[in-house]
């Protein structure tokens, strides 16, 4: 431990910064802070780095932003040297990459694994946080950074009888480390979001029978995964400066692609269809950016949704199964769109059955079956692909107490409130990476993570340089930002869907559109302008005199 002069004398362990979580956000945060001479300690509840890619080990798990882009950009050597094997790397390879980064930048000595941050309290007289850990210790920090992840709190469904099931139960977001082999088993998958859609075709190949329990049909586009040749990697690497610049500054979602120049209704039927066909054949995330109004105009959106529904009907042989798989409950893209490898065609296999649990909700899970519509579907194992308490779930698990002992959970009881998604009024020196109110989950998240980490590092360096003790979002700045986030969201079709973006997947969770939909490039510009104006909208406490922190 390297105790910081600024915080020493308060506890046996004291740091400039405590970082919670060792996913891509926590790892880069640590690297940046150390580079600026801050003492930092990362606490991670798992026993390894990688976050999402440490926990989500289900069959078929892989990224759906292309790996050449879904990767750190902060080290050119790293991006030039790392060889991604496929267009979308599988989970084990992304986890290997995270471990490589941890070793390459010697991060492990400052990460304490198997340790959960349980509670953190702000002391108004010292302007320091005390951080209570699951190992019984309490450490002191000037700043706390929540790198706890937006999709890190796996949600068990509330289904009667689940506990009485005698076979194995797996959650995709909490998958065992040892290989799971479903060969010869009857498997039930509950949930048809991205995790279900990725795992179904792989489990179908192993299981003697697979029953998929679908509550809401989802839009999915073929990923068109493929092995990357050395030539492809090299040509991509050569254009990295342009790719990364575009993703950060010009894009809306952190992805390098063509920008649409027209709306869907500006083209005639044939032209529009051929554009959708081209994107369908290309595969991947750029399907929704073929036109600039698919997220804004329902009639425009319908043209894309109809196209995908037709594709499903072409692929799936049984007309009734095809009908059930055609999404009708929400405009395309307003729930996180999925990308698949042979998902719809998996339902043509004789060993795969689709069960509609929208019309006939699951009544009960028994010792060996799922009962719905008065019928029992016998299964040996259950896969719960039921998603996460997204964006706020992992923050809420920590008892965070700010000024006057106020609990963050209490403040956010009606929905999260932040300024720029980075800080919440009443909680000084507490940052959130990709928090609610920032583009986060609507983007290539590594781009958004790097932007937040860079901004936070600049900010704490600025404070150190001027001797500020504490920084806090002002209430009016926060109110204005929350209003802006809502205004932008409600100008789109997104809030019309019962999505996890809206908190709709968690019973009782307030319905708020949580991410900022204004776009990655414009958002970065706003953050930069705020910083350039001396952190406008934030209150700084302390004298404006240079003061030393650790190693400065
Ligand atoms: P995480 O990776 O979630 O890491 C947070 C860490 O914090 C976890 O390890 C957790 O254990 C730890 N933690 C939380 N609370 C505590 C606590 N109280 N104490 C100690 N430790 C704690 N995004 C994309 O942009 N492109 C993709 O293709 C993509 N694919 C995805 C696929 C899956 C299956 C999932 C679930 C998500 C995907 N995402 C994708 C989103 C993904 O979560 C982010 O891209 C990114 O990995 C998040 O990194 P993070 O460090 O912010 O959070
Ligand atoms: O979770 P989800 P996910 N009874 O919430 C159903 C990222 N990700 O893990 O829609 C029955 O999307 C639920 O039904 P409904 C990505 O950002 C990326 O799949 O609520 N069913 C839904 O079908 C993604 O969006 C990749 O009606 C229940 C499903 O379970 C996010 O993580 C891969 C139920 C949950 O879908 C979350 O994806 C994986 C219940 N009680 C994840 N409760 C990539 O490909 C829930 N459901 C990069």
XYZ file of C-alpha atoms and ligand atoms in Angstrom:
653
model
C 0.000 0.000 0.000
C 1.275 3.455 -0.710
C -0.329 5.796 1.770
C -1.043 9.246 0.506
C 0.265 12.252 2.434
C -3.049 13.986 1.848
C -5.053 11.269 3.486
C -2.500 9.702 5.845
C -3.010 9.492 9.578
C -6.701 8.659 9.184
C -6.521 4.876 8.933
C -4.006 2.124 8.512
C -4.717 2.084 4.799
C -5.374 5.299 2.970
C -5.365 6.041 -0.738
C -5.956 8.961 -2.961
C -8.470 6.895 -4.877
C -10.398 3.712 -4.231
C -11.732 2.144 -7.407
C -14.553 -0.387 -7.179
C -14.418 -3.078 -9.867
C -11.701 -4.501 -12.107
C -13.452 -4.691 -15.460
C -12.243 -2.636 -18.402
C -13.225 0.557 -16.556
C -11.480 -0.209 -13.265
C -8.333 -1.466 -14.931
C -7.891 1.587 -17.124
C -8.783 3.882 -14.207
C -5.985 2.344 -12.146
C -3.502 2.626 -14.984
C -4.297 6.312 -15.554
C -4.224 7.244 -11.884
C -0.880 5.578 -11.353
C 0.444 7.387 -14.409
C -0.463 10.673 -12.719
C 1.192 9.678 -9.447
C -1.959 9.012 -7.422
C -2.082 6.154 -4.962
C -4.989 3.933 -5.933
C -6.460 0.644 -4.803
C -8.944 -1.426 -6.763
C -11.329 -3.811 -5.011
C -12.927 -6.543 -7.078
C -15.414 -9.067 -5.794
C -14.405 -11.704 -8.367
C -11.077 -13.499 -8.270
C -9.885 -12.085 -11.576
C -9.985 -9.078 -13.885
C -12.285 -8.616 -16.884
C -15.661 -7.884 -15.272
C -18.344 -8.757 -17.834
C -15.959 -11.167 -19.517
C -15.048 -12.801 -16.235
C -18.677 -13.456 -15.275
C -20.457 -14.129 -18.588
C -18.959 -17.463 -19.665
C -22.092 -18.945 -21.194
C -21.947 -20.924 -24.454
C -21.718 -18.577 -27.446
C -20.771 -15.462 -25.443
C -18.865 -12.971 -27.548
C -18.858 -9.243 -28.163
C -21.046 -7.706 -30.846
C -19.035 -4.566 -31.445
C -16.218 -5.721 -33.697
C -13.142 -6.614 -31.671
C -10.839 -4.325 -33.615
C -13.040 -1.563 -32.173
C -14.167 -3.189 -28.930
C -10.692 -2.834 -27.430
C -8.636 -0.238 -25.602
C -7.226 2.617 -27.655
C -5.064 4.213 -24.948
C -1.960 2.251 -25.898
C -1.020 2.205 -29.549
C 1.493 -0.599 -28.910
C -1.285 -2.697 -27.406
C -3.694 -2.157 -30.298
C -0.961 -2.765 -32.854
C 0.283 -5.949 -31.195
C -2.851 -7.726 -30.008
C -4.173 -10.248 -32.549
C -7.949 -10.622 -32.499
C -8.797 -13.985 -34.014
C -12.334 -13.263 -35.174
C -14.513 -10.357 -36.195
C -16.267 -10.756 -32.800
C -13.939 -12.371 -30.302
C -15.367 -15.117 -28.117
C -15.551 -14.529 -24.357
C -12.410 -16.573 -23.483
C -10.339 -14.451 -25.839
C -11.682 -11.165 -24.441
C -10.932 -12.427 -20.941
C -7.410 -13.374 -22.085
C -7.033 -9.834 -23.436
C -8.129 -8.356 -20.086
C -5.576 -10.536 -18.317
C -2.913 -9.542 -20.813
C -3.644 -5.866 -20.115
C -3.439 -6.488 -16.354
C -0.028 -8.129 -16.760
C 1.317 -5.815 -19.423
C 0.631 -2.741 -17.284
C 1.452 -4.527 -14.026
C -1.981 -3.741 -12.555
C -2.392 -6.721 -10.220
C -0.314 -5.436 -7.284
C -2.892 -2.677 -6.778
C -5.989 -4.850 -7.183
C -7.415 -6.767 -4.237
C -9.569 -9.624 -5.518
C -12.316 -11.541 -3.718
C -13.234 -8.339 -1.926
C -16.578 -6.611 -2.131
C -16.999 -2.945 -1.296
C -20.008 -3.022 1.009
C -20.384 0.486 2.296
C -18.790 3.885 1.930
C -19.328 7.001 4.059
C -18.326 10.576 3.379
C -16.863 12.428 6.330
C -17.773 16.099 5.952
C -15.189 17.339 8.405
C -12.256 15.669 6.656
C -13.672 15.470 3.122
C -12.608 11.827 3.038
C -14.487 8.614 2.290
C -14.243 5.577 4.504
C -14.727 2.400 2.525
C -15.893 -0.759 4.266
C -14.823 -4.040 2.695
C -16.088 -7.598 2.907
C -12.784 -8.677 4.516
C -13.721 -6.615 7.552
C -11.306 -3.786 6.885
C -12.146 -0.141 6.392
C -9.863 1.993 4.253
C -9.820 5.738 3.679
C -9.832 7.482 0.335
C -10.073 11.005 -0.941
C -11.948 9.867 -4.033
C -14.079 6.835 -4.766
C -14.631 5.731 -8.351
C -17.459 3.303 -9.023
C -16.316 1.142 -11.931
C -18.968 -1.351 -10.951
C -20.382 -1.976 -14.438
C -23.769 -1.377 -16.033
C -24.522 -5.042 -16.655
C -22.925 -6.684 -13.651
C -25.841 -7.412 -11.356
C -27.330 -10.638 -12.723
C -31.044 -10.797 -12.000
C -32.731 -14.000 -10.913
C -36.325 -14.109 -12.164
C -39.086 -14.318 -9.623
C -40.691 -17.558 -10.741
C -42.667 -19.744 -8.381
C -40.903 -22.980 -7.538
C -37.493 -22.063 -8.991
C -35.821 -23.128 -5.738
C -37.455 -26.527 -5.906
C -35.913 -27.412 -9.269
C -33.628 -30.395 -8.707
C -31.471 -30.084 -11.830
C -28.708 -27.551 -12.355
C -29.683 -23.892 -12.708
C -27.319 -21.528 -14.518
C -27.549 -17.759 -14.966
C -25.742 -16.523 -18.085
C -24.309 -13.593 -16.128
C -22.898 -15.804 -13.415
C -21.692 -18.819 -15.359
C -19.442 -21.444 -13.708
C -15.736 -21.369 -14.471
C -15.568 -25.037 -15.337
C -16.931 -26.169 -18.710
C -20.626 -27.017 -18.754
C -21.541 -29.790 -21.154
C -25.220 -30.245 -21.978
C -24.677 -33.317 -24.136
C -27.608 -35.696 -23.811
C -29.562 -33.339 -21.533
C -32.957 -31.740 -21.871
C -32.288 -28.048 -21.378
C -34.663 -25.134 -20.847
C -33.560 -21.572 -21.665
C -35.641 -18.772 -20.155
C -35.048 -15.402 -21.804
C -34.478 -14.292 -25.373
C -32.349 -11.153 -25.042
C -28.769 -10.972 -26.344
C -27.529 -13.660 -23.931
C -30.308 -16.101 -24.775
C -29.977 -15.434 -28.491
C -26.219 -16.078 -28.402
C -26.477 -19.227 -26.310
C -29.484 -20.969 -27.918
C -27.757 -22.151 -31.150
C -24.740 -23.475 -29.218
C -26.795 -25.254 -26.556
C -29.032 -26.664 -29.320
C -26.027 -28.463 -30.774
C -25.287 -30.190 -27.465
C -28.640 -30.816 -25.838
C -30.811 -33.814 -26.579
C -33.685 -31.348 -26.477
C -33.785 -27.600 -25.974
C -36.928 -25.750 -24.955
C -36.764 -21.972 -25.305
C -39.223 -20.049 -23.125
C -39.880 -16.719 -24.808
C -41.731 -13.844 -23.172
C -40.832 -11.144 -25.692
C -39.674 -11.838 -29.230
C -36.565 -9.852 -30.093
C -35.095 -8.316 -33.194
C -31.814 -9.936 -34.157
C -29.487 -9.326 -37.082
C -26.934 -11.879 -38.273
C -23.537 -11.112 -36.740
C -21.697 -12.649 -39.716
C -18.813 -13.568 -37.534
C -15.691 -14.684 -39.385
C -12.044 -15.424 -38.795
C -9.889 -12.311 -39.222
C -6.958 -12.694 -41.579
C -3.596 -11.079 -40.841
C -4.200 -8.868 -43.854
C -7.534 -7.644 -42.440
C -5.983 -6.944 -39.057
C -3.126 -5.029 -40.626
C -5.330 -2.913 -42.824
C -7.504 -2.044 -39.824
C -4.483 -1.221 -37.674
C -3.155 1.109 -40.346
C -6.302 3.221 -40.072
C -6.542 3.185 -36.268
C -5.910 6.930 -35.895
C -8.899 7.668 -38.126
C -11.075 4.909 -36.616
C -10.496 5.939 -33.028
C -10.890 9.636 -33.759
C -14.183 9.039 -35.521
C -15.473 6.771 -32.755
C -14.646 9.307 -30.039
C -15.493 12.592 -31.652
C -17.809 12.173 -34.603
C -19.857 9.087 -33.944
C -23.048 8.786 -31.944
C -22.376 5.271 -30.696
C -18.594 4.998 -30.518
C -18.375 2.920 -33.661
C -16.538 3.692 -36.880
C -18.992 3.405 -39.730
C -20.633 5.424 -42.477
C -22.975 8.139 -41.186
C -26.477 8.012 -42.672
C -27.352 11.012 -44.803
C -31.084 10.455 -45.122
C -34.208 9.083 -43.545
C -35.848 5.781 -44.414
C -38.767 7.467 -46.166
C -36.471 9.494 -48.403
C -35.812 6.365 -50.452
C -38.291 4.450 -52.563
C -39.279 0.876 -51.647
C -36.721 -0.842 -53.889
C -33.826 1.384 -52.895
C -34.660 1.030 -49.203
C -34.994 -2.708 -49.428
C -31.661 -3.088 -51.183
C -29.991 -0.987 -48.476
C -31.476 -3.139 -45.708
C -30.468 -6.249 -47.628
C -26.886 -4.989 -47.924
C -26.684 -4.270 -44.172
C -28.312 -7.619 -43.343
C -25.673 -9.339 -45.472
C -22.885 -7.295 -43.947
C -24.161 -8.160 -40.468
C -23.602 -6.492 -37.151
C -24.356 -3.311 -35.325
C -24.468 -0.922 -38.242
C -27.869 -2.216 -39.372
C -29.654 0.516 -37.417
C -27.512 3.307 -38.853
C -28.528 2.731 -42.446
C -30.926 5.667 -42.002
C -30.848 8.603 -39.643
C -34.424 8.438 -38.397
C -35.040 4.804 -37.436
C -34.939 5.701 -33.754
C -37.083 8.789 -34.224
C -39.942 8.113 -36.582
C -42.264 5.142 -36.134
C -43.191 4.926 -39.810
C -39.525 4.902 -40.778
C -38.806 2.382 -38.047
C -41.593 0.118 -39.314
C -39.817 -0.262 -42.656
C -36.753 -1.756 -40.917
C -38.848 -3.809 -38.493
C -40.943 -5.235 -41.358
C -37.778 -6.140 -43.236
C -36.440 -8.127 -40.256
C -39.809 -9.770 -39.621
C -39.861 -10.910 -43.248
C -36.368 -12.345 -42.876
C -37.477 -14.316 -39.818
C -40.411 -15.730 -41.780
C -38.034 -16.729 -44.597
C -35.625 -18.500 -42.229
C -37.985 -20.276 -39.855
C -39.764 -23.180 -41.517
C -42.722 -23.668 -39.183
C -45.108 -20.739 -39.775
C -46.431 -20.670 -36.211
C -42.907 -20.662 -34.733
C -41.921 -17.932 -37.190
C -44.922 -15.868 -36.154
C -44.016 -16.169 -32.500
C -40.408 -15.187 -33.201
C -41.447 -12.037 -35.066
C -41.190 -9.121 -32.640
C -44.216 -6.884 -32.526
C -44.088 -5.376 -29.038
C -41.571 -2.597 -29.653
C -39.980 -0.606 -32.476
C -36.749 -2.152 -33.740
C -33.703 -0.924 -31.831
C -35.602 0.445 -28.847
C -34.643 -2.634 -26.864
C -30.945 -3.433 -27.276
C -30.846 -5.016 -30.714
C -29.327 -8.518 -30.831
C -26.789 -10.089 -33.171
C -26.781 -13.780 -33.717
C -25.172 -16.729 -35.346
C -27.892 -19.071 -36.596
C -30.415 -18.120 -33.904
C -33.597 -18.222 -35.975
C -32.501 -21.286 -37.959
C -31.917 -23.132 -34.664
C -35.715 -23.389 -34.436
C -35.702 -25.555 -37.593
C -33.854 -28.263 -35.680
C -35.979 -31.202 -34.562
C -34.550 -30.942 -31.023
C -35.561 -27.291 -30.438
C -39.002 -26.133 -29.271
C -40.192 -22.567 -28.764
C -42.700 -21.991 -25.976
C -44.613 -18.729 -25.829
C -44.729 -17.591 -22.224
C -46.266 -14.233 -23.103
C -49.700 -15.755 -23.703
C -49.144 -18.451 -21.093
C -46.795 -17.195 -18.374
C -44.767 -19.779 -16.487
C -47.045 -21.025 -13.706
C -44.440 -22.897 -11.749
C -41.119 -24.626 -11.901
C -41.282 -28.090 -10.385
C -38.512 -30.518 -9.438
C -37.957 -31.478 -13.081
C -40.124 -29.320 -15.317
C -41.395 -25.904 -16.301
C -45.165 -25.678 -16.219
C -46.984 -23.272 -18.518
C -50.338 -23.321 -20.234
C -51.286 -26.347 -18.155
C -48.426 -28.361 -19.695
C -45.167 -29.578 -18.164
C -41.945 -29.277 -20.139
C -39.479 -31.673 -18.541
C -35.903 -30.425 -18.358
C -32.671 -31.657 -16.755
C -31.051 -28.198 -16.606
C -32.268 -24.606 -16.701
C -30.428 -21.654 -18.223
C -31.655 -18.295 -17.001
C -30.814 -15.712 -19.642
C -32.930 -13.222 -17.741
C -30.577 -10.255 -17.751
C -29.472 -7.694 -15.222
C -30.587 -4.989 -12.850
C -28.893 -2.673 -15.313
C -27.007 0.590 -14.783
C -27.938 1.131 -11.161
C -28.045 -2.441 -9.803
C -24.412 -2.778 -8.750
C -24.237 0.765 -7.392
C -27.342 0.072 -5.313
C -25.723 -2.946 -3.688
C -23.209 -0.643 -2.003
C -24.506 1.359 0.949
C -23.233 4.779 -0.125
C -23.667 7.635 2.364
C -22.951 11.199 1.288
C -23.479 14.526 3.015
C -25.682 14.376 6.124
C -25.509 10.599 5.949
C -27.897 10.591 3.005
C -28.044 7.217 1.253
C -27.565 7.244 -2.504
C -30.238 4.537 -2.717
C -32.656 6.898 -1.023
C -31.734 9.762 -3.325
C -32.165 7.510 -6.368
C -35.366 5.864 -5.118
C -37.374 7.593 -7.878
C -34.646 6.982 -10.447
C -30.966 7.870 -10.771
C -30.002 11.548 -10.783
C -26.570 12.628 -11.933
C -24.760 15.499 -13.537
C -23.232 14.198 -16.789
C -23.610 10.643 -15.508
C -20.414 11.252 -13.573
C -21.418 12.590 -10.155
C -24.506 12.997 -8.008
C -25.164 16.097 -5.888
C -24.610 15.450 -2.183
C -21.922 12.839 -2.862
C -18.653 14.749 -3.171
C -15.560 13.134 -4.679
C -17.588 10.119 -5.787
C -17.431 9.356 -9.509
C -19.325 6.802 -11.552
C -17.886 5.410 -14.775
C -20.511 5.076 -17.523
C -23.159 6.007 -15.004
C -26.827 6.732 -15.711
C -27.090 9.986 -17.626
C -24.086 9.170 -19.836
C -24.058 7.400 -23.242
C -22.595 4.200 -21.720
C -24.769 1.258 -22.801
C -25.875 3.010 -26.004
C -22.294 2.976 -27.213
C -19.207 0.919 -27.820
C -18.587 0.880 -24.108
C -14.820 0.876 -24.216
C -14.920 4.233 -25.996
C -17.208 5.615 -23.278
C -15.153 4.047 -20.484
C -11.943 5.612 -21.799
C -13.609 9.002 -22.090
C -14.853 8.899 -18.490
C -11.549 7.637 -17.111
C -9.614 10.354 -18.948
C -12.049 13.034 -17.766
C -11.948 11.867 -14.134
C -8.144 11.687 -14.155
C -7.887 15.202 -15.576
C -10.380 16.384 -12.981
C -8.601 14.982 -9.924
C -5.274 16.243 -11.295
C -6.840 19.690 -11.643
C -8.066 19.527 -8.050
C -4.681 18.413 -6.804
C -3.005 21.216 -8.740
C -5.236 23.825 -7.094
C -5.496 22.313 -3.660
C -9.219 21.660 -3.827
C -10.350 19.231 -1.171
C -13.691 18.256 -2.563
C -15.789 18.553 -5.674
C -19.489 18.072 -5.983
C -22.183 18.328 -8.621
C -24.361 21.393 -8.028
C -28.018 20.619 -7.644
C -29.187 22.983 -10.385
C -26.604 21.595 -12.821
C -27.828 18.112 -12.006
C -31.494 19.080 -12.385
C -30.769 20.673 -15.763
C -28.824 17.636 -16.918
C -31.541 15.202 -15.835
C -34.089 17.331 -17.686
C -31.882 17.375 -20.778
C -31.351 13.592 -20.664
C -35.120 13.123 -20.483
C -35.890 15.661 -23.155
C -33.506 14.031 -25.615
C -34.779 10.547 -24.762
C -38.438 11.472 -25.136
C -37.784 12.929 -28.574
C -37.014 9.353 -29.673
C -38.937 6.091 -29.823
C -36.778 4.472 -27.137
C -38.986 5.160 -24.103
C -41.890 3.398 -25.826
C -40.297 -0.003 -25.177
C -40.352 -1.966 -21.942
C -36.583 -2.234 -21.964
C -33.905 -2.525 -19.343
C -32.819 0.957 -20.499
C -36.087 2.027 -18.833
C -35.656 -0.213 -15.797
C -38.748 -2.053 -17.025
C -37.265 -5.527 -16.546
C -37.063 -5.180 -12.765
C -40.411 -5.216 -10.984
C -40.835 -2.012 -8.979
C -37.859 -0.203 -10.532
C -38.725 3.381 -11.525
C -39.332 3.896 -15.240
C -36.621 6.334 -16.274
C -34.698 6.246 -19.528
C -31.290 5.872 -17.908
C -28.591 6.328 -20.577
C -27.957 9.611 -22.402
C -29.041 9.291 -26.010
C -27.505 12.557 -27.217
C -24.550 10.717 -28.770
C -20.978 9.929 -27.840
C -19.389 12.757 -29.847
C -21.705 15.555 -28.635
C -21.508 14.230 -25.067
C -17.698 14.299 -25.117
C -17.823 17.863 -26.323
C -20.129 18.844 -23.452
C -17.821 17.179 -20.906
C -14.779 18.885 -22.402
C -16.477 22.275 -22.326
C -17.490 21.797 -18.688
C -13.856 21.014 -17.812
C -12.518 23.915 -19.870
C -14.773 26.287 -17.904
C -13.178 25.191 -14.626
C -15.647 22.339 -14.113
C -18.757 24.389 -14.606
C -21.712 23.040 -12.651
C -19.481 21.517 -9.998
C -18.741 23.156 -6.660
C -15.122 23.042 -5.549
C -14.307 23.102 -1.858
C -10.979 24.203 -0.434
C -8.449 26.873 -1.067
C -7.137 27.330 -4.525
C -3.541 26.573 -3.633
C -1.413 23.769 -4.983
C -1.313 20.975 -2.478
C 0.445 17.698 -2.570
C -1.110 14.319 -2.808
C 0.778 11.076 -3.062
C 3.906 11.190 -5.156
C 3.089 14.587 -6.574
P -17.865 -4.653 -15.734
O -17.129 -5.359 -16.794
O -19.241 -5.086 -15.448
O -16.977 -4.739 -14.412
C -17.451 -4.293 -13.176
C -16.745 -5.074 -12.098
O -17.068 -4.487 -10.844
C -17.165 -6.530 -12.038
O -16.045 -7.373 -12.160
C -17.821 -6.657 -10.670
O -17.549 -7.913 -10.066
C -17.170 -5.528 -9.903
N -17.985 -5.035 -8.804
C -19.253 -4.557 -8.853
N -19.657 -4.170 -7.629
C -18.629 -4.409 -6.790
C -18.435 -4.199 -5.404
N -19.389 -3.654 -4.639
N -17.251 -4.554 -4.860
C -16.268 -5.096 -5.614
N -16.400 -5.309 -6.945
C -17.561 -4.964 -7.522
N -20.437 -3.648 -24.584
C -19.998 -3.262 -25.802
O -19.727 -2.078 -25.992
N -19.821 -4.148 -26.801
C -20.078 -5.466 -26.652
O -19.926 -6.221 -27.596
C -20.574 -5.904 -25.385
N -20.860 -7.194 -25.155
C -21.371 -7.571 -23.941
C -21.684 -8.914 -23.742
C -22.232 -9.308 -22.545
C -22.528 -10.751 -22.316
C -22.519 -8.362 -21.545
C -23.164 -8.769 -20.254
C -22.191 -7.036 -21.733
C -21.598 -6.642 -22.929
N -21.221 -5.321 -23.146
C -20.737 -4.944 -24.368
C -21.273 -4.355 -22.054
C -20.049 -4.572 -21.119
O -20.575 -4.674 -19.833
C -19.056 -3.421 -21.264
O -18.604 -3.385 -22.616
C -17.807 -3.477 -20.405
O -17.220 -4.741 -20.371
C -18.094 -2.947 -19.007
O -16.902 -2.803 -18.309
P -16.929 -2.180 -16.845
O -15.555 -2.310 -16.312
O -17.559 -0.852 -16.870
O -17.933 -3.100 -16.031
O -30.711 -9.672 -20.813
P -32.024 -8.962 -21.403
P -29.434 -10.237 -21.584
N -39.775 -14.709 -16.978
O -32.576 -8.167 -20.280
C -36.550 -12.434 -20.182
C -25.602 -6.975 -23.151
N -25.233 -8.224 -23.810
O -28.544 -10.846 -20.603
O -38.106 -8.935 -22.663
C -39.555 -14.903 -18.278
O -31.766 -8.281 -22.671
C -36.780 -11.118 -20.846
O -38.096 -11.034 -21.313
P -38.794 -9.565 -21.484
C -26.543 -6.209 -24.056
O -26.403 -4.854 -23.803
C -24.586 -8.153 -24.987
O -29.841 -11.059 -22.744
O -38.524 -8.830 -20.202
N -38.668 -14.227 -19.006
C -35.729 -11.176 -21.943
O -36.157 -11.941 -23.015
C -27.866 -6.745 -23.589
O -28.963 -5.959 -23.946
C -24.263 -9.298 -25.660
O -40.209 -9.864 -21.699
C -37.953 -13.305 -18.372
C -34.581 -11.873 -21.260
O -35.133 -12.621 -20.190
C -27.650 -6.822 -22.103
O -26.303 -7.279 -21.964
C -24.611 -10.526 -25.142
C -38.115 -13.048 -17.009
C -33.554 -10.903 -20.683
O -32.977 -10.189 -21.725
C -28.583 -7.762 -21.381
O -28.750 -8.942 -22.173
C -25.270 -10.559 -23.944
C -39.073 -13.797 -16.307
N -39.318 -13.597 -15.000
C -25.587 -9.408 -23.276
N -37.249 -12.070 -16.652
C -23.576 -9.226 -26.952
O -23.897 -9.901 -27.876
C -36.585 -11.739 -17.774
N -37.008 -12.479 -18.811
C -22.539 -8.274 -27.087
